Coordinates of C-alpha atoms (C1' of nucleotides) in Angstrom, one line a residue:
Chain M
M1 CA 1.3 6.8 -65.7
K2 CA 4.4 8.4 -64.3
K3 CA 6.3 6.1 -62.0
I4 CA 5.9 7.1 -58.4
R5 CA 9.2 8.7 -56.4
V6 CA 8.4 9.9 -53.0
R7 CA 11.4 11.0 -50.3
F8 CA 11.4 10.8 -46.8
A9 CA 13.6 13.9 -45.8
P10 CA 14.7 14.2 -42.0
S11 CA 17.0 16.7 -40.6
P12 CA 19.9 15.1 -38.4
T13 CA 19.1 17.2 -35.4
G14 CA 18.3 14.4 -32.8
P15 CA 16.9 10.9 -32.5
L16 CA 14.1 10.4 -35.3
H17 CA 10.7 11.0 -33.6
I18 CA 7.9 9.0 -33.9
G19 CA 5.9 11.4 -36.1
G20 CA 8.7 11.4 -38.5
V21 CA 8.7 7.5 -38.4
R22 CA 4.9 7.6 -39.5
T23 CA 5.7 10.0 -42.2
A24 CA 8.4 7.7 -43.2
L25 CA 5.9 4.9 -43.1
Y26 CA 3.2 6.6 -45.5
N27 CA 5.6 7.7 -47.8
Y28 CA 7.3 3.8 -47.9
L29 CA 3.6 2.3 -48.2
L30 CA 2.9 4.4 -51.1
A31 CA 6.0 3.4 -53.0
R32 CA 5.6 -0.1 -52.3
K33 CA 2.0 -0.1 -53.3
E34 CA 2.5 1.7 -56.5
G35 CA 5.7 0.1 -57.3
G36 CA 7.6 3.2 -56.8
T37 CA 10.6 4.5 -55.3
F38 CA 11.5 5.5 -51.9
I39 CA 14.1 7.8 -51.4
L40 CA 16.1 8.9 -48.1
R41 CA 17.2 12.4 -48.0
I42 CA 19.3 14.3 -45.3
E43 CA 18.2 17.7 -44.7
D44 CA 21.3 18.8 -43.3
T45 CA 21.4 22.5 -43.9
D46 CA 21.3 23.8 -40.5
R47 CA 25.0 24.0 -39.2
T48 CA 23.7 25.0 -35.7
R49 CA 21.8 22.2 -35.4
F50 CA 23.6 19.4 -36.5
V51 CA 23.9 16.6 -34.1
T52 CA 26.5 13.7 -34.5
G53 CA 25.2 10.5 -34.6
A54 CA 21.6 11.6 -35.6
E55 CA 21.8 10.3 -39.3
A56 CA 23.2 6.8 -38.3
Y57 CA 20.2 7.0 -35.9
I58 CA 17.7 7.8 -38.6
K59 CA 18.8 5.0 -40.7
E60 CA 19.0 2.4 -38.1
A61 CA 15.5 3.5 -37.3
L62 CA 14.2 2.8 -40.6
S63 CA 16.4 -0.2 -41.0
W64 CA 14.7 -1.7 -37.5
F65 CA 11.3 -1.1 -38.9
G66 CA 12.4 -2.6 -42.6
M67 CA 12.1 0.5 -44.5
V68 CA 15.1 0.6 -46.2
P69 CA 15.3 3.4 -48.8
E70 CA 16.1 2.4 -52.5
E71 CA 17.9 5.7 -53.0
G72 CA 19.7 7.6 -50.2
P73 CA 23.5 8.3 -48.9
D74 CA 24.3 4.9 -48.4
Q75 CA 22.3 3.1 -51.2
G76 CA 23.4 6.2 -53.9
G77 CA 21.4 6.6 -57.0
A78 CA 21.0 8.6 -60.0
Y79 CA 20.0 11.7 -58.4
G80 CA 22.3 12.0 -55.8
P81 CA 24.3 13.1 -53.3
Y82 CA 21.2 12.5 -51.0
R83 CA 22.8 15.1 -48.3
Q84 CA 21.9 18.4 -48.8
S85 CA 25.4 19.8 -47.3
E86 CA 26.9 18.0 -50.2
R87 CA 24.5 19.9 -52.8
K88 CA 25.8 23.5 -52.2
E89 CA 26.4 24.3 -55.5
R90 CA 23.1 23.6 -57.0
Y91 CA 21.5 25.5 -54.6
R92 CA 23.6 28.3 -55.6
E93 CA 23.2 28.0 -59.0
Q94 CA 19.4 27.8 -58.9
V95 CA 19.5 30.9 -56.7
Q96 CA 21.4 32.9 -59.1
M97 CA 18.9 32.0 -61.7
L98 CA 16.3 33.5 -59.6
L99 CA 18.6 36.8 -59.0
E100 CA 18.8 37.0 -62.5
K101 CA 15.1 36.6 -63.5
G102 CA 14.5 39.2 -60.8
K103 CA 12.6 36.7 -58.7
A104 CA 14.7 36.7 -56.2
Y105 CA 16.7 39.8 -54.1
R106 CA 19.8 39.9 -51.9
A107 CA 18.8 41.4 -48.2
F108 CA 21.9 42.8 -46.0
D109 CA 19.9 43.6 -43.2
T110 CA 21.0 42.7 -39.7
P111 CA 18.6 40.8 -37.5
E112 CA 18.5 43.8 -35.2
E113 CA 17.4 45.9 -37.9
I114 CA 14.6 43.5 -39.0
A115 CA 13.7 43.4 -35.1
A116 CA 13.6 47.0 -35.0
M117 CA 12.0 47.4 -38.3
K118 CA 9.1 45.1 -37.2
E119 CA 8.6 47.0 -33.9
A120 CA 8.7 50.1 -36.0
W121 CA 5.7 48.9 -38.1
Q122 CA 3.7 47.6 -35.3
A123 CA 4.2 51.0 -33.6
K124 CA 2.2 52.1 -36.7
G125 CA -0.4 49.6 -36.4
V126 CA 0.3 46.9 -38.9
H127 CA -0.7 43.8 -36.8
S128 CA 2.1 41.1 -37.8
P129 CA 4.8 43.0 -39.8
K130 CA 7.2 40.7 -41.8
Y131 CA 9.7 41.3 -44.6
D132 CA 7.4 41.5 -47.7
A133 CA 6.2 44.1 -50.3
V134 CA 5.2 46.6 -47.6
T135 CA 8.6 46.8 -45.5
R136 CA 11.0 45.7 -48.0
Q137 CA 11.2 49.4 -49.6
S138 CA 12.3 50.5 -46.2
M139 CA 15.1 48.0 -45.9
R140 CA 19.0 47.4 -47.1
N141 CA 18.4 45.3 -50.2
S142 CA 19.2 45.3 -53.9
L143 CA 15.6 46.2 -54.3
T144 CA 16.7 49.6 -52.6
L145 CA 20.1 50.2 -53.0
S146 CA 21.8 51.0 -56.2
P147 CA 23.3 48.5 -58.3
S148 CA 26.7 49.8 -57.8
E149 CA 26.4 49.9 -53.9
V150 CA 25.3 46.3 -54.1
E151 CA 27.8 45.3 -56.3
E152 CA 30.5 47.1 -53.5
L153 CA 28.7 45.1 -50.8
V154 CA 28.6 41.9 -52.4
A155 CA 32.4 42.4 -53.5
S156 CA 33.7 43.2 -50.2
G157 CA 31.9 39.9 -48.9
A158 CA 29.4 41.6 -46.7
P159 CA 27.3 38.7 -45.3
H160 CA 23.9 38.7 -47.0
V161 CA 20.9 36.5 -47.4
V162 CA 19.0 36.1 -50.7
R163 CA 15.3 36.2 -50.4
L164 CA 12.2 35.4 -52.4
L165 CA 10.2 38.1 -54.3
V166 CA 6.6 37.3 -53.3
D167 CA 4.6 39.9 -55.3
P168 CA 1.3 40.7 -53.2
G169 CA -2.4 40.9 -54.2
R170 CA -2.9 37.5 -55.8
E171 CA -3.7 34.1 -54.6
V172 CA -1.7 30.8 -54.3
A173 CA -3.7 27.8 -54.7
F174 CA -2.7 24.4 -54.8
E175 CA -4.5 20.8 -54.4
D176 CA -3.6 19.1 -51.1
E177 CA -4.2 15.3 -51.5
I178 CA -5.6 15.1 -48.0
R179 CA -7.3 18.5 -47.4
G180 CA -8.5 19.3 -51.3
E181 CA -7.7 22.8 -52.4
V182 CA -6.0 25.4 -49.9
R183 CA -5.6 28.8 -50.8
F184 CA -3.6 31.5 -49.7
S185 CA -3.1 35.2 -50.6
T186 CA 0.4 36.4 -51.4
S187 CA -0.1 39.5 -49.5
E188 CA -0.2 37.5 -46.5
L189 CA 3.2 36.1 -47.2
D190 CA 6.7 37.0 -46.5
D191 CA 9.8 37.4 -48.6
K192 CA 11.1 34.1 -47.5
V193 CA 15.0 33.8 -47.2
L194 CA 16.3 31.4 -49.5
L195 CA 19.8 31.4 -49.0
K196 CA 21.3 32.1 -45.6
G197 CA 24.1 34.2 -44.7
D198 CA 26.6 31.2 -44.4
G199 CA 25.4 30.4 -48.2
M200 CA 23.4 27.4 -47.1
P201 CA 19.9 27.2 -48.4
T202 CA 17.0 27.3 -45.9
Y203 CA 14.6 24.4 -46.4
H204 CA 12.2 26.2 -48.6
L205 CA 14.8 26.3 -51.4
A206 CA 16.8 23.2 -50.5
N207 CA 13.4 21.2 -50.6
V208 CA 11.9 22.4 -54.0
V209 CA 15.4 22.4 -55.9
D210 CA 15.9 18.8 -54.6
D211 CA 12.4 17.6 -55.2
Y212 CA 12.7 18.9 -58.7
H213 CA 16.2 17.4 -59.4
M214 CA 15.4 14.1 -57.7
K215 CA 12.0 14.1 -59.7
I216 CA 9.7 13.3 -56.8
T217 CA 6.3 13.0 -57.9
H218 CA 4.7 13.0 -54.2
V219 CA 5.6 15.1 -51.2
I220 CA 4.2 13.4 -48.0
R221 CA 4.9 15.5 -44.8
G222 CA 3.5 17.0 -41.8
E223 CA 1.0 19.4 -41.4
E224 CA 3.5 21.8 -39.9
W225 CA 4.2 22.4 -43.7
L226 CA 1.3 23.3 -45.0
S227 CA 1.7 27.1 -44.3
S228 CA 4.8 27.2 -46.1
T229 CA 3.5 25.4 -49.2
P230 CA 2.4 28.7 -51.3
H231 CA 5.9 29.8 -50.7
H232 CA 7.0 26.2 -52.5
V233 CA 4.4 26.7 -54.9
L234 CA 5.7 30.4 -55.8
L235 CA 9.4 28.9 -56.1
Y236 CA 8.2 26.2 -58.5
E237 CA 6.6 29.1 -60.4
A238 CA 9.6 31.1 -60.1
F239 CA 11.9 28.4 -61.4
G240 CA 9.3 27.5 -64.3
W241 CA 8.7 24.2 -62.8
R242 CA 5.3 24.5 -62.0
A243 CA 4.3 21.5 -64.4
E244 CA 6.4 19.5 -62.8
M245 CA 5.3 20.5 -59.2
P246 CA 4.6 17.2 -57.1
V247 CA 1.4 16.3 -55.5
F248 CA 1.0 17.3 -52.0
A249 CA -0.1 15.6 -49.0
H250 CA 0.1 16.9 -45.4
L251 CA -0.3 14.5 -42.5
P252 CA -2.4 15.6 -39.4
L253 CA -0.1 15.7 -36.5
I254 CA 0.3 13.3 -33.7
L255 CA -0.9 14.8 -30.5
K256 CA 0.1 14.4 -26.6
P257 CA -1.9 12.0 -24.8
S258 CA -3.4 14.4 -22.7
G259 CA -3.3 18.2 -22.5
K260 CA -2.4 20.3 -25.4
G261 CA -0.1 20.3 -28.5
K262 CA 1.7 17.9 -30.7
L263 CA 3.7 15.2 -29.6
S264 CA 7.2 16.2 -28.4
K265 CA 10.7 14.5 -27.3
R266 CA 10.0 15.4 -23.5
D267 CA 6.6 13.9 -23.6
G268 CA 8.2 10.3 -23.2
A269 CA 9.7 11.1 -20.1
K270 CA 6.7 12.9 -18.7
F271 CA 4.2 10.1 -19.5
G272 CA 6.6 7.0 -19.0
F273 CA 6.2 5.7 -22.2
P274 CA 8.7 6.0 -25.6
V275 CA 8.5 8.4 -28.5
F276 CA 11.4 7.2 -30.2
P277 CA 12.1 4.4 -32.1
M278 CA 15.0 3.0 -30.2
D279 CA 17.0 4.5 -27.2
W280 CA 19.0 8.0 -27.5
E281 CA 21.7 9.4 -25.3
A282 CA 21.4 13.2 -25.8
E283 CA 24.6 15.5 -25.4
D284 CA 23.6 16.7 -22.3
G285 CA 23.3 13.3 -20.7
T286 CA 19.3 13.1 -21.0
H287 CA 18.2 9.6 -22.1
Y288 CA 15.4 9.2 -24.3
L289 CA 13.3 5.6 -24.0
G290 CA 12.8 3.8 -27.5
F291 CA 10.4 1.3 -28.6
R292 CA 12.8 -1.3 -29.3
E293 CA 14.6 -1.4 -25.7
A294 CA 10.8 -1.0 -24.2
G295 CA 10.5 -4.3 -25.6
F296 CA 8.2 -3.7 -29.0
L297 CA 8.2 -5.4 -31.9
P298 CA 8.8 -3.1 -35.1
S299 CA 5.8 -4.4 -36.7
A300 CA 3.7 -3.8 -34.1
V301 CA 5.0 0.0 -33.7
I302 CA 4.4 0.2 -37.5
N303 CA 0.7 -1.3 -37.0
F304 CA 0.0 1.0 -34.3
L305 CA 1.7 4.1 -36.1
A306 CA -0.4 3.3 -39.4
F307 CA -3.7 3.7 -37.8
L308 CA -3.1 6.8 -35.8
G309 CA -4.4 8.9 -38.8
W310 CA -5.4 6.2 -40.9
N311 CA -7.4 3.3 -41.4
P312 CA -8.2 0.8 -44.2
G313 CA -11.9 0.9 -43.4
G314 CA -12.5 -2.6 -42.6
E315 CA -12.9 -4.2 -39.5
Q316 CA -9.4 -5.9 -39.6
E317 CA -6.9 -3.8 -37.3
I318 CA -3.7 -6.2 -37.1
F319 CA -1.7 -5.8 -40.3
T320 CA 1.9 -6.7 -41.2
M321 CA 3.9 -4.3 -43.5
E322 CA 3.1 -6.4 -46.4
E323 CA -0.6 -6.5 -45.6
L324 CA -0.3 -2.6 -45.1
V325 CA 1.1 -1.9 -48.6
E326 CA -1.5 -4.0 -49.9
V327 CA -4.5 -1.8 -48.3
F328 CA -2.6 1.4 -48.2
T329 CA -4.6 4.6 -49.7
P330 CA -3.5 7.9 -49.0
Q331 CA -7.2 8.9 -49.7
N332 CA -8.2 7.2 -46.2
I333 CA -5.6 9.4 -44.3
V334 CA -7.8 11.2 -41.9
K335 CA -7.6 15.1 -41.6
S336 CA -7.5 15.7 -37.9
G337 CA -4.8 15.5 -35.4
A338 CA -4.5 12.1 -33.6
R339 CA -3.9 11.4 -30.0
F340 CA -1.0 9.2 -28.9
D341 CA -2.6 6.3 -26.8
Y342 CA 0.2 3.9 -25.3
D343 CA -2.7 1.3 -24.3
K344 CA -3.3 0.9 -27.7
A345 CA 0.4 0.9 -28.9
L346 CA 0.8 -2.0 -26.1
W347 CA -2.3 -4.1 -27.7
F348 CA -0.8 -3.7 -30.9
N349 CA 2.4 -5.3 -29.5
Q350 CA 0.8 -8.1 -27.5
Q351 CA -1.3 -9.0 -30.7
H352 CA 1.8 -9.0 -33.0
I353 CA 3.5 -11.2 -30.0
M354 CA 1.0 -13.7 -30.4
K355 CA 1.3 -14.1 -34.1
C356 CA 5.0 -14.5 -33.9
T357 CA 6.2 -17.9 -34.5
V358 CA 8.2 -19.6 -31.8
E359 CA 11.5 -19.0 -33.7
E360 CA 10.8 -15.3 -34.2
L361 CA 10.2 -14.8 -30.6
Y362 CA 13.1 -16.8 -29.6
E363 CA 15.5 -14.5 -31.8
M364 CA 13.7 -11.6 -30.3
V365 CA 14.1 -12.7 -26.8
K366 CA 17.4 -14.6 -26.3
D367 CA 19.7 -11.6 -25.8
R368 CA 17.0 -10.8 -22.7
V369 CA 17.4 -14.1 -21.4
Q370 CA 21.0 -14.2 -21.8
S371 CA 22.0 -11.1 -20.2
A372 CA 19.4 -12.1 -17.2
Y373 CA 20.9 -15.5 -16.5
G374 CA 24.3 -15.7 -18.2
V375 CA 23.0 -18.5 -19.9
L376 CA 21.4 -19.5 -23.0
D377 CA 19.8 -23.0 -23.6
A378 CA 17.8 -22.5 -26.9
P379 CA 15.9 -25.5 -26.8
Y380 CA 14.4 -25.1 -23.2
V381 CA 13.8 -21.3 -24.0
K382 CA 11.7 -22.2 -26.9
E383 CA 9.8 -24.8 -24.7
I384 CA 9.0 -21.7 -22.5
I385 CA 7.8 -19.4 -25.4
P386 CA 4.6 -20.8 -26.7
L387 CA 3.2 -20.8 -22.6
M388 CA 4.3 -16.7 -22.4
Q389 CA 2.9 -15.7 -26.0
E390 CA -0.8 -14.5 -24.8
R391 CA 0.3 -13.3 -21.4
I392 CA 3.3 -10.6 -22.1
K393 CA 2.4 -7.1 -23.6
T394 CA 6.2 -6.3 -24.1
L395 CA 9.1 -8.5 -24.8
N396 CA 10.7 -7.2 -21.5
E397 CA 8.2 -8.6 -19.5
F398 CA 9.3 -12.3 -20.7
V399 CA 12.2 -12.4 -18.2
P400 CA 10.9 -11.6 -15.2
S401 CA 7.6 -13.2 -15.9
T402 CA 9.4 -16.7 -16.8
R403 CA 12.2 -16.4 -13.3
F404 CA 11.0 -19.6 -12.2
F405 CA 11.7 -21.4 -15.3
F406 CA 15.6 -20.6 -14.9
T407 CA 16.4 -20.1 -11.4
E408 CA 15.5 -20.8 -7.9
D409 CA 16.1 -17.4 -6.9
W410 CA 12.5 -16.0 -6.2
A411 CA 10.3 -15.2 -3.4
Y412 CA 6.9 -16.5 -2.4
E413 CA 3.8 -14.5 -2.8
A414 CA 2.5 -14.7 1.1
K415 CA -0.5 -13.7 1.1
M416 CA -2.2 -16.8 -0.8
I417 CA 0.1 -19.0 1.6
R418 CA -1.3 -17.6 4.6
K419 CA -4.5 -18.0 3.4
K420 CA -4.5 -21.4 1.7
W421 CA -1.9 -23.2 4.4
K422 CA -4.3 -25.0 6.5
E423 CA -3.5 -28.0 9.2
D424 CA -4.1 -30.7 6.6
S425 CA -1.9 -28.9 4.0
P426 CA 1.5 -30.1 4.7
R427 CA 0.2 -33.9 5.0
H428 CA -1.5 -33.4 1.5
L429 CA 1.2 -31.6 -0.2
K430 CA 3.6 -34.2 1.1
A431 CA 1.3 -37.0 -0.3
L432 CA 1.1 -35.3 -3.5
K433 CA 5.0 -34.8 -3.8
D434 CA 5.5 -38.4 -3.1
V435 CA 2.9 -39.5 -6.0
L436 CA 4.9 -37.2 -8.5
Q437 CA 8.2 -38.9 -7.4
G438 CA 6.9 -41.9 -9.1
L439 CA 5.0 -40.6 -11.9
D440 CA 6.3 -41.7 -15.3
P441 CA 6.4 -40.3 -17.9
F442 CA 6.5 -36.6 -16.0
E443 CA 4.5 -35.0 -18.6
A444 CA 1.7 -32.3 -18.6
P445 CA -1.3 -34.9 -19.5
A446 CA 0.0 -37.4 -17.1
I447 CA 0.8 -34.9 -14.3
E448 CA -2.8 -33.3 -14.8
A449 CA -4.2 -36.8 -14.5
M450 CA -2.4 -37.8 -11.5
V451 CA -3.5 -34.4 -9.7
R452 CA -6.8 -34.8 -10.5
D453 CA -7.1 -38.3 -9.1
F454 CA -5.3 -37.2 -6.1
I455 CA -7.9 -34.4 -5.3
Q456 CA -10.7 -36.9 -6.1
E457 CA -9.6 -39.6 -3.8
N458 CA -8.8 -37.6 -1.1
A459 CA -12.1 -35.6 -1.5
L460 CA -10.1 -32.3 -1.7
S461 CA -11.2 -29.2 -3.8
F462 CA -8.6 -27.5 -6.5
G463 CA -8.6 -24.7 -4.5
A464 CA -7.1 -26.2 -1.7
I465 CA -4.3 -27.9 -3.6
M466 CA -3.7 -25.9 -6.8
P467 CA -2.8 -22.5 -5.5
L468 CA -0.2 -23.8 -2.8
L469 CA 1.3 -26.3 -5.4
R470 CA 1.4 -23.2 -7.8
I471 CA 3.1 -21.0 -5.1
G472 CA 5.6 -23.8 -3.9
L473 CA 6.6 -24.8 -7.5
T474 CA 6.6 -20.9 -9.2
G475 CA 6.4 -18.8 -6.1
T476 CA 3.2 -16.5 -7.5
M477 CA 0.1 -16.8 -8.5
K478 CA 0.1 -15.5 -11.7
G479 CA 1.8 -17.8 -14.6
P480 CA 1.2 -20.3 -17.5
D481 CA -0.6 -23.5 -17.4
L482 CA 0.7 -25.4 -14.2
Y483 CA 1.3 -28.8 -15.8
K484 CA 2.9 -28.0 -18.6
S485 CA 5.2 -25.6 -16.4
M486 CA 6.0 -28.7 -14.4
E487 CA 7.0 -30.7 -17.0
I488 CA 9.2 -28.2 -18.2
I489 CA 10.7 -27.8 -14.9
G490 CA 11.2 -31.4 -14.6
R491 CA 10.4 -34.1 -11.6
E492 CA 13.7 -33.6 -10.2
R493 CA 13.3 -29.5 -9.8
S494 CA 9.7 -29.8 -8.9
I495 CA 10.2 -32.3 -6.2
Q496 CA 13.0 -30.0 -4.6
R497 CA 10.9 -27.1 -5.1
L498 CA 7.9 -28.9 -2.9
E499 CA 10.3 -30.0 -0.2
R500 CA 11.5 -26.5 0.1
A501 CA 7.7 -25.5 0.2
L502 CA 7.0 -28.1 3.0
E503 CA 9.7 -26.3 5.0
A504 CA 9.2 -22.7 4.4
F505 CA 5.5 -22.5 4.5
P506 CA 4.7 -22.9 8.0
A507 CA 6.8 -20.1 8.9
I508 CA 5.4 -17.8 6.5
K509 CA 2.0 -19.1 7.8
A510 CA 3.5 -18.0 11.2
G511 CA 4.9 -14.8 10.4
G512 CA 1.4 -13.7 9.5
Q513 CA 2.2 -10.0 9.8
H514 CA 4.8 -10.0 6.8
P515 CA 4.1 -7.9 3.9
G516 CA 3.3 -10.1 0.6
Chain P
rG1 C1' -2.9 39.2 -33.0
rG2 C1' -2.6 37.4 -38.1
rC3 C1' -3.2 33.0 -41.9
rC4 C1' -4.0 28.3 -42.6
rC5 C1' -6.3 23.5 -40.9
rG6 C1' -9.3 20.7 -38.0
rU7 C1' -13.9 19.1 -34.9
rU8 C1' -18.4 11.6 -34.3
rC9 C1' -18.1 7.7 -27.7
rG10 C1' -12.3 8.7 -22.7
rU11 C1' -9.4 7.5 -27.1
rC12 C1' -8.2 5.6 -32.4
rU13 C1' -12.0 5.5 -36.1
rA14 C1' -16.5 3.9 -39.9
rU15 C1' -20.3 6.6 -42.1
rC16 C1' -19.3 9.8 -48.4
rG17 C1' -28.0 13.2 -47.6
rG18 C1' -32.6 8.6 -45.1
rU19 C1' -28.3 3.5 -40.1
rU20 C1' -31.7 1.0 -33.7
rA21 C1' -24.8 6.0 -36.0
rG22 C1' -20.8 0.4 -36.7
rG23 C1' -16.0 -1.5 -34.8
rA24 C1' -11.1 -1.3 -31.7
rC25 C1' -8.3 0.2 -27.1
rA26 C1' -10.0 1.8 -22.4
rU27 C1' -13.5 1.0 -18.7
rC28 C1' -17.9 -1.7 -16.0
rG29 C1' -20.4 -6.7 -15.3
rG30 C1' -20.5 -12.1 -16.5
rG31 C1' -18.7 -16.7 -18.4
rU32 C1' -14.3 -20.1 -19.5
rU33 C1' -9.3 -21.3 -16.4
rU34 C1' -5.9 -24.1 -11.0
rU35 C1' -4.1 -18.6 -11.1
rC36 C1' -2.5 -14.7 -14.8
rA37 C1' -3.6 -13.9 -19.7
rU38 C1' -6.2 -15.4 -23.6
rC39 C1' -10.9 -16.4 -25.4
rC40 C1' -16.2 -15.4 -25.3
rC41 C1' -20.8 -12.9 -24.0
rG42 C1' -23.1 -8.4 -22.1
rG43 C1' -23.4 -3.0 -20.3
rA44 C1' -22.2 2.0 -20.1
rA45 C1' -20.4 5.7 -23.9
rA46 C1' -20.5 10.2 -29.5
rG47 C1' -22.2 13.7 -34.1
rA48 C1' -19.4 21.3 -30.3
rG49 C1' -23.1 25.3 -30.5
rG50 C1' -26.2 28.1 -33.7
rG51 C1' -28.3 29.5 -38.2
rG52 C1' -29.2 28.0 -43.2
rU53 C1' -30.2 24.2 -48.2
rU54 C1' -33.6 20.0 -48.2
rC55 C1' -39.1 16.1 -48.2
rG56 C1' -35.1 14.6 -44.9
rA57 C1' -28.9 16.1 -42.0
rU58 C1' -23.4 13.5 -38.4
rU59 C1' -22.8 14.1 -43.8
rC60 C1' -23.7 20.2 -47.9
rC61 C1' -23.0 25.7 -47.0
rC62 C1' -22.5 30.3 -43.3
rC63 C1' -21.3 32.4 -38.2
rU64 C1' -19.6 31.3 -33.5
rA65 C1' -16.9 28.2 -30.1
rC66 C1' -12.6 25.0 -29.1
rG67 C1' -8.2 22.9 -30.7
rG68 C1' -4.3 22.5 -33.8
rG69 C1' -0.4 24.3 -37.3
rC70 C1' 2.5 28.5 -39.0
rU71 C1' 3.9 33.1 -38.2
rA72 C1' 13.0 32.2 -37.7
rC73 C1' 19.2 33.4 -41.6
rC74 C1' 14.8 25.9 -37.5
rA75 C1' 13.6 22.0 -39.8

RNA sequence: GGCCCGUUCGUCUAUCGGUUAGGACAUCGGGUUUUCAUCCCGGAAAGAGGGGUUCGAUUCCCCUACGGGCUACCA
């Protein structure tokens, strides 16, 4: 069997959208699974929408996810260059070939003339007039103008485009891997522009020419391309490449979590979650939140995205990239669009955090700790990590929920103090503090045994002691195992905190009206 | 409007003619725990509608409805 070659072909018009990441992922997965080649091609043919930094962003995102292409602008390869703006000559040559074969023609109409044409035909009762077999005869192109006129216009440098000559009245059919056979009537197709007035190719031309020259075997792309695929098929035919035409697979779109339409870049801000891999500052100053900065693991985003519109059929949901490669089959891609579900993304992230080793998590969390507290004590942080793994959904939660391990600068949750601080409390807490003072070693099992004994000997309940102890030591009722926490905080700080609590709690109890 | 694609719990999905329609997220209830989280147990929750085909349709076909995409010298 022929070696598989797939490409991810984004336009550098802004940050890579999460839908684009999923397209890249499915391409990558197929390539890896079949031992094929994953290629990155930059489709920068629209000079008006070009955004500086977008290409770098795309590459960084791919690399963050671990989807590094084997061929691409940076990697090179036998079929380069991999940036369409650097391939202009090829497109021009290929278009010349089409022109000579009579499969394409030059059109000199201005946008205004085309708009006028559409209006005129609409007035005549044509539902959706387009530049096609019924209208092109009344336009200014190399089909209607005399050869000498055309020659003159071209020689004088008159701006014009090259259009594909679509013959009406026949059917174009192709097999889509996901949807089965799809048919279109060529009578519904317009004469697509192939070469723009500025000499740049359109997507349709560049895409087909490049896929052919780069020996692409499978085109896996978003569903928004399904409608233009018949044009692409026609182009392969016009070039005489029908036998080498790649297999098409059109992916369902990712939809907004609520409401209508596909997920757009504005939805992130609107719904309060990231829709981009990483942060991005737009030229107009708009800030777009990234999954990375929101505290997501790349493996979790990949896992989440893989399952939006695909699933391996079994009960397992948590997969590493390697495992996904193992089980991925394009046949299991779903046909219908999938709604973006942020809660599920958080769940995947939590699951992946739980699966991490301490070392892995340390690497992901150290910069956050460093910038929050200015110092970084690696062994100390690594002691804390296991305690937090199953109680944070994002990496960003690590710092705020471990504050009491790193600083004395935090407030008491007053509500519980008011509820639990009774007449006997000071005496008990003080006694407990004294026993702790003499405890050796100051380690979780010993602390736990001691506290249990203390409660039993004084005929107390856990509820009378533990909440006060926890609040006094950590300030909050939420948190990891208290005994282990005390071990990490250490005897000295624990004692100091209890002394501080002994002083502060009565006042908090008295000032009952203060909000928690 | 036209063309194309789609339609199973709120959401992501399994089912490839015969199932009590399964799982996951979210949600609700209970248990474990010093708290939170994790974990465990349990509940509620779905085949858009109408016609066919068939002994039998969620599954195959048609129609309608609804949703989505495209309809640019954007990709």
